[in-house]
Amino acid sequence: MANIVDTMSKDRVKPEEFTAFIEISKGSKMKYELDEETGLIAVDRILSTSTAYPWNYGLIPLTVAPDGDPLDVLVISSEPIIPGALAKCRPIGIMRMVDSGDQDDKVLAVLPKDPMYKEYTDIAQLPKHLGEEIQHFFNVYKALEGKKTETGAIEGPEAAKQTIQACMDAYAKKH
């Protein structure tokens, strides 16, 4: 069965602006994932740690990341976005990450129509603490599940766009 990962129009996913599919609202401890067979949101688990997602979390359709899944995105916004919603985003950075030995980078993005964040074009423009909070969350959110994650550098928008393009190319090659 087709789902958003495969059916979104190619003109809605570009390195400089893309439509994300939101799986998890900021502030949630519930881990949802897109069920690729049905296209619905499925409960994966409740986080075992006492941390919650610091920002909205989802995926970029028409991409394949090095871990074999669609490329992940963290959407920094003034309001939570409900799971299953589509969100037009602009990348402002990328956090490098390894999850259980696999490269699992996270694109950092804002909503071009969010009055609080629409002016930001580079993660370096935001408070340093924001990046540190994101890194901390991804360093500990699986710790009580016995899984190891390791965050790396947070890079700017050009690195994010290059990664998005590489993951779009990987998707095109696979399909």
PDB file of C-alpha atoms in Angstrom:
ATOM      1  CA  MET A   1       0.000   0.000   0.000  1.00  0.00           C
ATOM      2  CA  ALA A   2       1.283   3.498  -0.824  1.00  0.00           C
ATOM      3  CA  ASN A   3       2.082   5.995   1.914  1.00  0.00           C
ATOM      4  CA  ILE A   4       3.371   9.548   2.285  1.00  0.00           C
ATOM      5  CA  VAL A   5       7.011   8.433   2.129  1.00  0.00           C
ATOM      6  CA  ASP A   6       6.517   7.325  -1.482  1.00  0.00           C
ATOM      7  CA  THR A   7       3.547   9.289  -2.821  1.00  0.00           C
ATOM      8  CA  MET A   8       4.412  12.901  -2.071  1.00  0.00           C
ATOM      9  CA  SER A   9       4.963  15.018  -5.172  1.00  0.00           C
ATOM     10  CA  LYS A  10       8.676  15.517  -5.880  1.00  0.00           C
ATOM     11  CA  ASP A  11       8.194  19.294  -6.129  1.00  0.00           C
ATOM     12  CA  ARG A  12       7.355  19.338  -2.381  1.00  0.00           C
ATOM     13  CA  VAL A  13      10.740  17.959  -1.331  1.00  0.00           C
ATOM     14  CA  LYS A  14      13.785  20.048  -2.163  1.00  0.00           C
ATOM     15  CA  PRO A  15      16.970  20.564  -0.143  1.00  0.00           C
ATOM     16  CA  GLU A  16      16.169  24.226   0.536  1.00  0.00           C
ATOM     17  CA  GLU A  17      12.498  23.682   1.475  1.00  0.00           C
ATOM     18  CA  PHE A  18      10.539  20.499   2.060  1.00  0.00           C
ATOM     19  CA  THR A  19       7.294  19.128   3.438  1.00  0.00           C
ATOM     20  CA  ALA A  20       7.938  17.021   6.532  1.00  0.00           C
ATOM     21  CA  PHE A  21       5.668  14.334   7.913  1.00  0.00           C
ATOM     22  CA  ILE A  22       5.369  14.830  11.688  1.00  0.00           C
ATOM     23  CA  GLU A  23       5.410  11.692  13.829  1.00  0.00           C
ATOM     24  CA  ILE A  24       5.901  13.123  17.338  1.00  0.00           C
ATOM     25  CA  SER A  25       4.837  16.418  18.935  1.00  0.00           C
ATOM     26  CA  LYS A  26       7.316  18.407  20.982  1.00  0.00           C
ATOM     27  CA  GLY A  27       6.956  17.641  24.682  1.00  0.00           C
ATOM     28  CA  SER A  28       5.826  14.042  24.106  1.00  0.00           C
ATOM     29  CA  LYS A  29       7.347  10.892  25.596  1.00  0.00           C
ATOM     30  CA  MET A  30       5.301   8.747  23.190  1.00  0.00           C
ATOM     31  CA  LYS A  31       7.381   7.382  20.288  1.00  0.00           C
ATOM     32  CA  TYR A  32       5.224   7.110  17.182  1.00  0.00           C
ATOM     33  CA  GLU A  33       6.389   5.945  13.777  1.00  0.00           C
ATOM     34  CA  LEU A  34       4.854   5.945  10.339  1.00  0.00           C
ATOM     35  CA  ASP A  35       3.530   2.475   9.543  1.00  0.00           C
ATOM     36  CA  GLU A  36       4.744   2.188   5.961  1.00  0.00           C
ATOM     37  CA  GLU A  37       2.243  -0.558   5.084  1.00  0.00           C
ATOM     38  CA  THR A  38      -0.861   1.456   6.012  1.00  0.00           C
ATOM     39  CA  GLY A  39       0.403   5.035   6.027  1.00  0.00           C
ATOM     40  CA  LEU A  40      -0.984   5.496   9.550  1.00  0.00           C
ATOM     41  CA  ILE A  41       0.791   6.568  12.725  1.00  0.00           C
ATOM     42  CA  ALA A  42       1.662   3.584  14.930  1.00  0.00           C
ATOM     43  CA  VAL A  43       2.704   3.542  18.570  1.00  0.00           C
ATOM     44  CA  ASP A  44       6.291   2.307  18.785  1.00  0.00           C
ATOM     45  CA  ARG A  45       6.910   2.738  22.517  1.00  0.00           C
ATOM     46  CA  ILE A  46       6.873   5.160  25.422  1.00  0.00           C
ATOM     47  CA  LEU A  47      10.331   6.541  26.145  1.00  0.00           C
ATOM     48  CA  SER A  48      11.972   4.841  29.112  1.00  0.00           C
ATOM     49  CA  THR A  49      13.811   7.948  30.296  1.00  0.00           C
ATOM     50  CA  SER A  50      12.301  10.976  32.024  1.00  0.00           C
ATOM     51  CA  THR A  51      12.959  13.102  28.945  1.00  0.00           C
ATOM     52  CA  ALA A  52      10.524  14.285  26.288  1.00  0.00           C
ATOM     53  CA  TYR A  53      11.097  15.254  22.667  1.00  0.00           C
ATOM     54  CA  PRO A  54      12.379  18.859  22.764  1.00  0.00           C
ATOM     55  CA  TRP A  55      10.850  19.701  19.362  1.00  0.00           C
ATOM     56  CA  ASN A  56       8.499  18.188  16.816  1.00  0.00           C
ATOM     57  CA  TYR A  57      10.001  15.101  15.185  1.00  0.00           C
ATOM     58  CA  GLY A  58       9.320  13.456  11.873  1.00  0.00           C
ATOM     59  CA  LEU A  59      10.686  12.454   8.516  1.00  0.00           C
ATOM     60  CA  ILE A  60      11.349  13.862   5.087  1.00  0.00           C
ATOM     61  CA  PRO A  61       9.457  11.903   2.407  1.00  0.00           C
ATOM     62  CA  LEU A  62      11.232  10.760  -0.776  1.00  0.00           C
ATOM     63  CA  THR A  63      14.537  10.324   1.093  1.00  0.00           C
ATOM     64  CA  VAL A  64      16.585   7.327   2.234  1.00  0.00           C
ATOM     65  CA  ALA A  65      19.131   7.980   4.970  1.00  0.00           C
ATOM     66  CA  PRO A  66      22.217   5.801   5.595  1.00  0.00           C
ATOM     67  CA  ASP A  67      20.243   3.771   8.188  1.00  0.00           C
ATOM     68  CA  GLY A  68      17.751   2.757   5.467  1.00  0.00           C
ATOM     69  CA  ASP A  69      14.882   4.871   6.838  1.00  0.00           C
ATOM     70  CA  PRO A  70      13.634   8.235   5.571  1.00  0.00           C
ATOM     71  CA  LEU A  71      15.806  11.142   6.757  1.00  0.00           C
ATOM     72  CA  ASP A  72      14.805  12.391  10.223  1.00  0.00           C
ATOM     73  CA  VAL A  73      13.867  16.004  10.931  1.00  0.00           C
ATOM     74  CA  LEU A  74      13.451  17.990  14.136  1.00  0.00           C
ATOM     75  CA  VAL A  75      11.097  20.937  13.545  1.00  0.00           C
ATOM     76  CA  ILE A  76      11.740  23.873  15.860  1.00  0.00           C
ATOM     77  CA  SER A  77       8.460  25.741  16.265  1.00  0.00           C
ATOM     78  CA  SER A  78       6.559  27.876  18.735  1.00  0.00           C
ATOM     79  CA  GLU A  79       3.735  25.311  18.958  1.00  0.00           C
ATOM     80  CA  PRO A  80       3.499  21.512  19.029  1.00  0.00           C
ATOM     81  CA  ILE A  81       2.506  19.910  15.716  1.00  0.00           C
ATOM     82  CA  ILE A  82       0.136  16.938  15.871  1.00  0.00           C
ATOM     83  CA  PRO A  83       1.340  13.536  14.688  1.00  0.00           C
ATOM     84  CA  GLY A  84       0.296  12.864  11.109  1.00  0.00           C
ATOM     85  CA  ALA A  85       0.439  16.519  10.061  1.00  0.00           C
ATOM     86  CA  LEU A  86       2.441  17.792   7.110  1.00  0.00           C
ATOM     87  CA  ALA A  87       4.678  20.777   7.797  1.00  0.00           C
ATOM     88  CA  LYS A  88       6.427  22.969   5.246  1.00  0.00           C
ATOM     89  CA  CYS A  89       9.987  23.408   6.532  1.00  0.00           C
ATOM     90  CA  ARG A  90      13.253  25.192   5.850  1.00  0.00           C
ATOM     91  CA  PRO A  91      16.471  23.495   7.016  1.00  0.00           C
ATOM     92  CA  ILE A  92      18.711  25.579   9.290  1.00  0.00           C
ATOM     93  CA  GLY A  93      21.160  22.878  10.354  1.00  0.00           C
ATOM     94  CA  ILE A  94      21.876  19.228  10.929  1.00  0.00           C
ATOM     95  CA  MET A  95      22.997  17.240  13.943  1.00  0.00           C
ATOM     96  CA  ARG A  96      25.274  14.326  13.187  1.00  0.00           C
ATOM     97  CA  MET A  97      24.400  11.226  15.172  1.00  0.00           C
ATOM     98  CA  VAL A  98      25.152   7.515  15.460  1.00  0.00           C
ATOM     99  CA  ASP A  99      22.408   5.219  16.799  1.00  0.00           C
ATOM    100  CA  SER A 100      23.378   1.622  17.621  1.00  0.00           C
ATOM    101  CA  GLY A 101      26.275   1.867  15.174  1.00  0.00           C
ATOM    102  CA  ASP A 102      24.249   3.362  12.283  1.00  0.00           C
ATOM    103  CA  GLN A 103      24.555   6.924  10.970  1.00  0.00           C
ATOM    104  CA  ASP A 104      21.261   8.601  11.981  1.00  0.00           C
ATOM    105  CA  ASP A 105      21.547  12.349  11.318  1.00  0.00           C
ATOM    106  CA  LYS A 106      18.764  14.767  12.279  1.00  0.00           C
ATOM    107  CA  VAL A 107      17.932  17.732  10.056  1.00  0.00           C
ATOM    108  CA  LEU A 108      17.035  20.818  12.127  1.00  0.00           C
ATOM    109  CA  ALA A 109      14.346  22.952  10.522  1.00  0.00           C
ATOM    110  CA  VAL A 110      11.917  25.805  11.107  1.00  0.00           C
ATOM    111  CA  LEU A 111       8.494  26.640   9.699  1.00  0.00           C
ATOM    112  CA  PRO A 112       8.662  29.564   7.247  1.00  0.00           C
ATOM    113  CA  LYS A 113       5.262  30.763   8.553  1.00  0.00           C
ATOM    114  CA  ASP A 114       6.021  30.538  12.297  1.00  0.00           C
ATOM    115  CA  PRO A 115       6.196  34.138  13.571  1.00  0.00           C
ATOM    116  CA  MET A 116       8.708  33.168  16.295  1.00  0.00           C
ATOM    117  CA  TYR A 117      11.210  31.307  14.111  1.00  0.00           C
ATOM    118  CA  LYS A 118      10.597  32.293  10.460  1.00  0.00           C
ATOM    119  CA  GLU A 119      13.510  34.763  10.366  1.00  0.00           C
ATOM    120  CA  TYR A 120      16.104  32.142  11.325  1.00  0.00           C
ATOM    121  CA  THR A 121      18.163  30.711   8.474  1.00  0.00           C
ATOM    122  CA  ASP A 122      21.061  29.135  10.398  1.00  0.00           C
ATOM    123  CA  ILE A 123      21.082  27.136  13.642  1.00  0.00           C
ATOM    124  CA  ALA A 124      23.985  29.358  14.769  1.00  0.00           C
ATOM    125  CA  GLN A 125      21.510  32.265  15.066  1.00  0.00           C
ATOM    126  CA  LEU A 126      19.616  30.490  17.855  1.00  0.00           C
ATOM    127  CA  PRO A 127      20.791  30.276  21.477  1.00  0.00           C
ATOM    128  CA  LYS A 128      23.629  27.781  21.982  1.00  0.00           C
ATOM    129  CA  HIS A 129      21.581  26.086  24.693  1.00  0.00           C
ATOM    130  CA  LEU A 130      18.988  24.970  22.119  1.00  0.00           C
ATOM    131  CA  GLY A 131      21.571  22.838  20.299  1.00  0.00           C
ATOM    132  CA  GLU A 132      22.944  21.523  23.582  1.00  0.00           C
ATOM    133  CA  GLU A 133      19.433  20.523  24.682  1.00  0.00           C
ATOM    134  CA  ILE A 134      18.865  18.646  21.399  1.00  0.00           C
ATOM    135  CA  GLN A 135      22.203  16.843  21.737  1.00  0.00           C
ATOM    136  CA  HIS A 136      21.491  15.958  25.371  1.00  0.00           C
ATOM    137  CA  PHE A 137      18.084  14.497  24.518  1.00  0.00           C
ATOM    138  CA  PHE A 138      19.445  12.280  21.746  1.00  0.00           C
ATOM    139  CA  ASN A 139      22.388  11.199  23.929  1.00  0.00           C
ATOM    140  CA  VAL A 140      20.119   9.895  26.725  1.00  0.00           C
ATOM    141  CA  TYR A 141      16.666   9.083  25.301  1.00  0.00           C
ATOM    142  CA  LYS A 142      17.477   5.385  24.734  1.00  0.00           C
ATOM    143  CA  ALA A 143      19.857   4.903  27.686  1.00  0.00           C
ATOM    144  CA  LEU A 144      17.416   2.902  29.848  1.00  0.00           C
ATOM    145  CA  GLU A 145      16.612   0.653  26.869  1.00  0.00           C
ATOM    146  CA  GLY A 146      20.240  -0.493  26.776  1.00  0.00           C
ATOM    147  CA  LYS A 147      20.854   1.195  23.414  1.00  0.00           C
ATOM    148  CA  LYS A 148      23.801   3.465  22.678  1.00  0.00           C
ATOM    149  CA  THR A 149      23.482   6.756  20.849  1.00  0.00           C
ATOM    150  CA  GLU A 150      26.165   9.336  20.243  1.00  0.00           C
ATOM    151  CA  THR A 151      25.599  12.836  18.972  1.00  0.00           C
ATOM    152  CA  GLY A 152      28.229  14.670  16.993  1.00  0.00           C
ATOM    153  CA  ALA A 153      28.580  18.158  15.629  1.00  0.00           C
ATOM    154  CA  ILE A 154      25.724  20.461  14.759  1.00  0.00           C
ATOM    155  CA  GLU A 155      26.420  21.898  11.338  1.00  0.00           C
ATOM    156  CA  GLY A 156      24.768  24.710   9.401  1.00  0.00           C
ATOM    157  CA  PRO A 157      22.173  24.873   6.644  1.00  0.00           C
ATOM    158  CA  GLU A 158      24.524  24.074   3.747  1.00  0.00           C
ATOM    159  CA  ALA A 159      25.492  20.749   5.349  1.00  0.00           C
ATOM    160  CA  ALA A 160      21.797  20.037   5.940  1.00  0.00           C
ATOM    161  CA  LYS A 161      20.944  20.758   2.295  1.00  0.00           C
ATOM    162  CA  GLN A 162      23.786  18.544   1.080  1.00  0.00           C
ATOM    163  CA  THR A 163      22.572  15.682   3.281  1.00  0.00           C
ATOM    164  CA  ILE A 164      18.967  16.124   2.139  1.00  0.00           C
ATOM    165  CA  GLN A 165      20.097  16.030  -1.500  1.00  0.00           C
ATOM    166  CA  ALA A 166      22.208  12.911  -0.898  1.00  0.00           C
ATOM    167  CA  CYS A 167      19.233  11.197   0.755  1.00  0.00           C
ATOM    168  CA  MET A 168      16.929  12.261  -2.110  1.00  0.00           C
ATOM    169  CA  ASP A 169      19.455  10.794  -4.570  1.00  0.00           C
ATOM    170  CA  ALA A 170      19.590   7.556  -2.531  1.00  0.00           C
ATOM    171  CA  TYR A 171      15.776   7.357  -2.645  1.00  0.00           C
ATOM    172  CA  ALA A 172      15.730   7.918  -6.431  1.00  0.00           C
ATOM    173  CA  LYS A 173      18.362   5.223  -6.903  1.00  0.00           C
ATOM    174  CA  LYS A 174      16.440   2.760  -4.731  1.00  0.00           C
ATOM    175  CA  HIS A 175      13.126   3.442  -6.487  1.00  0.00           C
TER     176      HIS A 175
END
